[in-house]
Amino acid sequence: MNNPWSKPVVVLICEPPVETTVETTQAAAWAMIEDWPVEDGPLIDRALIVCAEVDGGKRKPEDARAAFVAAAEEAGVLVSA
């Protein structure tokens, strides 16, 4: 699941909020599970599914990146993509 992305995504997560650079599918999944400011939402749910599909070899790492960016926008934590 430690699939690197072509370009990192920077989000503002944790408490207090910290700018965090996410560069792999695994890091994205952990960020959403452990440090995400919202627990529910259609785009975070989708992003977690896509991360699992990447881990299972069914999707490409860039699919997880795109889903993670969408989830970050939904949660209002995206700094840069």
Backbone as a printed PyTorch tensor [residue, N CA C, xyz], in Angstrom:
tensor([[[  0.8240,  -1.1920,   0.0000],
         [  0.0000,   0.0000,   0.0000],
         [  0.8660,   1.2540,   0.0000]],

        [[  2.1360,   1.1050,   0.1480],
         [  3.0290,   2.2490,   0.1780],
         [  3.3910,   2.6510,  -1.2450]],

        [[  2.3630,   2.9970,  -2.0220],
         [  2.5350,   3.3540,  -3.4180],
         [  2.7730,   4.8480,  -3.5540]],

        [[  3.9570,   5.2520,  -4.0500],
         [  4.2600,   6.6800,  -4.1610],
         [  3.4420,   7.3680,  -5.2520]],

        [[  3.1640,   8.6330,  -5.0170],
         [  2.4380,   9.4540,  -5.9790],
         [  3.4140,  10.2930,  -6.7850]],

        [[  2.9800,  10.7490,  -7.9470],
         [  3.8340,  11.5750,  -8.8050],
         [  4.0650,  12.9540,  -8.2140]],

        [[  3.1080,  13.4290,  -7.4070],
         [  3.2050,  14.7580,  -6.8020],
         [  2.5660,  14.6970,  -5.4090]],

        [[  3.2380,  15.2560,  -4.3900],
         [  2.6570,  15.2240,  -3.0480],
         [  1.4430,  16.1340,  -2.9130]],

        [[  0.6650,  15.8680,  -1.8860],
         [ -0.5010,  16.6760,  -1.5360],
         [ -0.2560,  17.2090,  -0.1230]],

        [[ -0.4740,  18.5010,   0.0730],
         [ -0.2810,  19.1020,   1.3900],
         [ -1.6410,  19.4020,   1.9980]],

        [[ -1.8460,  18.9010,   3.2200],
         [ -3.1020,  19.1060,   3.9300],
         [ -2.8070,  19.6690,   5.3200]],

        [[ -3.8320,  20.2430,   5.9170],
         [ -3.7390,  20.8110,   7.2610],
         [ -4.5730,  19.9240,   8.1860]],

        [[ -3.8800,  19.0120,   8.9300],
         [ -4.5840,  18.0520,   9.7800],
         [ -3.9440,  17.9830,  11.1600]],

        [[ -4.5250,  17.1950,  12.0290],
         [ -4.1260,  16.9730,  13.4230],
         [ -4.7240,  18.0540,  14.2990]],

        [[ -4.4320,  17.9750,  15.5880],
         [ -4.9310,  18.9580,  16.5470],
         [ -3.8030,  19.3360,  17.4880]],

        [[ -3.2830,  20.5290,  17.4660],
         [ -3.6780,  21.6280,  16.5850],
         [ -3.2800,  21.3180,  15.1450]],

        [[ -3.9220,  21.9780,  14.1760],
         [ -3.6370,  21.7070,  12.7670],
         [ -2.1630,  21.9090,  12.4010]],

        [[ -1.6490,  20.9420,  11.6590],
         [ -0.2620,  20.9570,  11.2070],
         [ -0.2540,  20.7080,   9.7060]],

        [[  0.5510,  21.4710,   8.9760],
         [  0.7030,  21.2390,   7.5470],
         [  1.4340,  19.9120,   7.3550]],

        [[  0.8010,  18.9970,   6.6450],
         [  1.3280,  17.6450,   6.4720],
         [  1.4060,  17.3150,   4.9870]],

        [[  2.5550,  16.8040,   4.5710],
         [  2.7440,  16.4050,   3.1770],
         [  2.4770,  14.9090,   3.0490]],

        [[  1.5730,  14.5670,   2.1420],
         [  1.1920,  13.1740,   1.9070],
         [  1.6830,  12.7880,   0.5150]],

        [[  2.4830,  11.7180,   0.4650],
         [  3.1200,  11.3320,  -0.8000],
         [  2.8260,   9.9120,  -1.2490]],

        [[  2.0830,   9.1580,  -0.4290],
         [  1.7990,   7.7620,  -0.7780],
         [  0.3520,   7.4110,  -0.4360]],

        [[ -0.1140,   6.3450,  -1.0280],
         [ -1.4560,   5.8530,  -0.7390],
         [ -1.5770,   5.4620,   0.7260]],

        [[ -0.5650,   4.8250,   1.2710],
         [ -0.5850,   4.4190,   2.6720],
         [ -0.6840,   5.6310,   3.5960]],

        [[  0.1020,   6.6540,   3.3270],
         [  0.0590,   7.8660,   4.1620],
         [ -1.3120,   8.5330,   4.0810]],

        [[ -1.9140,   8.5070,   2.9070],
         [ -3.2470,   9.0930,   2.7400],
         [ -4.2760,   8.3420,   3.5740]],

        [[ -4.2450,   7.0180,   3.5100],
         [ -5.1940,   6.2180,   4.2760],
         [ -5.0240,   6.4730,   5.7720]],

        [[ -3.7870,   6.4920,   6.2480],
         [ -3.5430,   6.7450,   7.6660],
         [ -4.0210,   8.1250,   8.0680]],

        [[ -3.7620,   9.1230,   7.2380],
         [ -4.1950,  10.4920,   7.5570],
         [ -5.7110,  10.5480,   7.6840]],

        [[ -6.4090,   9.9090,   6.7660],
         [ -7.8770,   9.9510,   6.8090],
         [ -8.4410,   9.1530,   7.9860]],

        [[ -7.7900,   8.0780,   8.3470],
         [ -8.2690,   7.2490,   9.4500],
         [ -7.9250,   7.8590,  10.8070]],

        [[ -6.7210,   8.3710,  10.9430],
         [ -6.2390,   8.8210,  12.2450],
         [ -6.4210,  10.3110,  12.5360]],

        [[ -6.2510,  11.1650,  11.5360],
         [ -6.1240,  12.5980,  11.8010],
         [ -7.1350,  13.4860,  11.0980]],

        [[ -8.0690,  12.9030,  10.3980],
         [ -9.0180,  13.6880,   9.6010],
         [ -9.9670,  14.4490,  10.5180]],

        [[-10.2930,  15.6950,  10.1870],
         [-11.1590,  16.4960,  11.0650],
         [-12.6370,  16.0960,  11.0160]],

        [[-13.0360,  15.3450,  10.0070],
         [-14.4110,  14.8620,   9.9140],
         [-14.3760,  13.3400,   9.7790]],

        [[-15.3590,  12.7040,  10.3730],
         [-15.3820,  11.2430,  10.3430],
         [-16.2500,  10.6850,   9.2370]],

        [[-17.1050,  11.5300,   8.6960],
         [-18.0550,  11.0440,   7.7210],
         [-18.1590,  11.9970,   6.5430]],

        [[-18.3960,  11.4490,   5.3920],
         [-18.5830,  12.2340,   4.1850],
         [-18.4290,  11.3290,   2.9880]],

        [[-19.1510,  11.5820,   1.9310],
         [-19.0880,  10.6850,   0.7760],
         [-17.7080,  10.6240,   0.1270]],

        [[-16.9650,  11.7180,   0.1570],
         [-15.6730,  11.7080,  -0.5310],
         [-14.5720,  11.0520,   0.2930]],

        [[-14.6300,  11.1670,   1.6210],
         [-13.6530,  10.4360,   2.4310],
         [-13.9300,   8.9390,   2.3430]],

        [[-15.1920,   8.5650,   2.3600],
         [-15.5400,   7.1480,   2.2190],
         [-15.0210,   6.6080,   0.8890]],

        [[-15.2290,   7.3710,  -0.1680],
         [-14.7650,   6.9670,  -1.5000],
         [-13.2460,   6.8630,  -1.5400]],

        [[-12.5660,   7.8420,  -0.9470],
         [-11.1010,   7.8440,  -0.9590],
         [-10.5390,   6.6210,  -0.2310]],

        [[-11.1510,   6.2590,   0.8730],
         [-10.6790,   5.0740,   1.6000],
         [-10.8880,   3.8010,   0.7810]],

        [[-11.9910,   3.7370,   0.0590],
         [-12.2400,   2.5850,  -0.8130],
         [-11.1930,   2.5280,  -1.9250]],

        [[-10.9150,   3.6680,  -2.5420],
         [ -9.9290,   3.7050,  -3.6300],
         [ -8.5470,   3.3150,  -3.1080]],

        [[ -8.1840,   3.7850,  -1.9120],
         [ -6.8910,   3.3960,  -1.3310],
         [ -6.8170,   1.8800,  -1.1650]],

        [[ -7.8900,   1.2700,  -0.7010],
         [ -7.9220,  -0.1900,  -0.5450],
         [ -7.8180,  -0.8860,  -1.8940]],

        [[ -8.4590,  -0.3220,  -2.9100],
         [ -8.3880,  -0.9090,  -4.2530],
         [ -6.9780,  -0.8000,  -4.8290]],

        [[ -6.2880,   0.2860,  -4.5360],
         [ -4.8830,   0.4080,  -4.9640],
         [ -4.0630,  -0.6720,  -4.2780]],

        [[ -4.2830,  -0.8430,  -2.9960],
         [ -3.5680,  -1.8730,  -2.2420],
         [ -3.8260,  -3.2560,  -2.8170]],

        [[ -5.0330,  -3.4800,  -3.3070],
         [ -5.3860,  -4.7730,  -3.8860],
         [ -4.9930,  -4.9240,  -5.3500]],

        [[ -4.3520,  -3.8980,  -5.9010],
         [ -3.8930,  -3.9700,  -7.2830],
         [ -4.9770,  -3.6940,  -8.3150]],

        [[ -6.1260,  -3.2050,  -7.8760],
         [ -7.2360,  -2.9630,  -8.7900],
         [ -7.2440,  -1.5520,  -9.3710]],

        [[ -6.5290,  -0.6290,  -8.7310],
         [ -6.4880,   0.7610,  -9.1740],
         [ -5.0460,   1.2320,  -9.1600]],

        [[ -4.8080,   2.3890,  -9.7640],
         [ -3.4730,   2.9910,  -9.8090],
         [ -3.3090,   3.9760,  -8.6560]],

        [[ -2.0680,   4.1760,  -8.1970],
         [ -1.8230,   5.1270,  -7.1100],
         [ -2.3710,   6.5330,  -7.4030]],

        [[ -2.3430,   6.9520,  -8.6380],
         [ -2.8460,   8.2910,  -8.9710],
         [ -4.3550,   8.3930,  -8.7820]],

        [[ -5.0620,   7.2590,  -8.8550],
         [ -6.4960,   7.2630,  -8.5460],
         [ -6.7110,   7.5800,  -7.0690]],

        [[ -5.8520,   7.0060,  -6.2240],
         [ -5.9380,   7.2830,  -4.7860],
         [ -5.5970,   8.7450,  -4.5140]],

        [[ -4.6240,   9.2760,  -5.2110],
         [ -4.2520,  10.6750,  -5.0300],
         [ -5.4310,  11.5890,  -5.3690]],

        [[ -6.0660,  11.3320,  -6.5020],
         [ -7.2110,  12.1590,  -6.9200],
         [ -8.3520,  12.0630,  -5.9150]],

        [[ -8.6210,  10.8620,  -5.4150],
         [ -9.6880,  10.6830,  -4.4310],
         [ -9.3250,  11.3690,  -3.1170]],

        [[ -8.0600,  11.3210,  -2.7420],
         [ -7.6030,  11.9790,  -1.5150],
         [ -7.7440,  13.4950,  -1.6270]],

        [[ -7.3860,  14.0510,  -2.7680],
         [ -7.5340,  15.4900,  -2.9910],
         [ -9.0060,  15.8860,  -2.8540]],

        [[ -9.8900,  15.1090,  -3.4400],
         [-11.3250,  15.4000,  -3.3440],
         [-11.7950,  15.3390,  -1.8890]],

        [[-11.3280,  14.3500,  -1.1440],
         [-11.6980,  14.2300,   0.2690],
         [-11.1530,  15.4010,   1.0810]],

        [[ -9.9460,  15.8340,   0.7510],
         [ -9.3470,  16.9800,   1.4480],
         [-10.1270,  18.2590,   1.1650]],

        [[-10.5710,  18.4180,  -0.0640],
         [-11.3990,  19.5840,  -0.4060],
         [-12.7230,  19.5260,   0.3630]],

        [[-13.3280,  18.3430,   0.4160],
         [-14.5900,  18.1610,   1.1360],
         [-14.4290,  18.5310,   2.6180]],

        [[-13.3000,  18.1600,   3.2180],
         [-13.0640,  18.4110,   4.6430],
         [-12.5320,  19.8200,   4.9080]],

        [[-12.1650,  20.5380,   3.8510],
         [-11.6370,  21.8970,   4.0190],
         [-10.2110,  21.9240,   4.5470]],

        [[ -9.4270,  20.8830,   4.2470],
         [ -8.0520,  20.8190,   4.7510],
         [ -6.9900,  20.8840,   3.6700]],

        [[ -7.3910,  20.9960,   2.4160],
         [ -6.4210,  21.0130,   1.3260],
         [ -5.6280,  22.3180,   1.3310]],

        [[ -4.3030,  22.2050,   1.3130],
         [ -3.4190,  23.3640,   1.2120],
         [ -2.9330,  23.4850,  -0.2260]],

        [[ -2.4120,  22.3730,  -0.7630],
         [ -1.9770,  22.3750,  -2.1640],
         [ -1.9740,  20.9540,  -2.7080]],

        [[ -2.2520,  20.8830,  -4.0000],
         [ -2.2770,  19.5800,  -4.6580],
         [ -1.4010,  19.6510,  -5.8490]]])
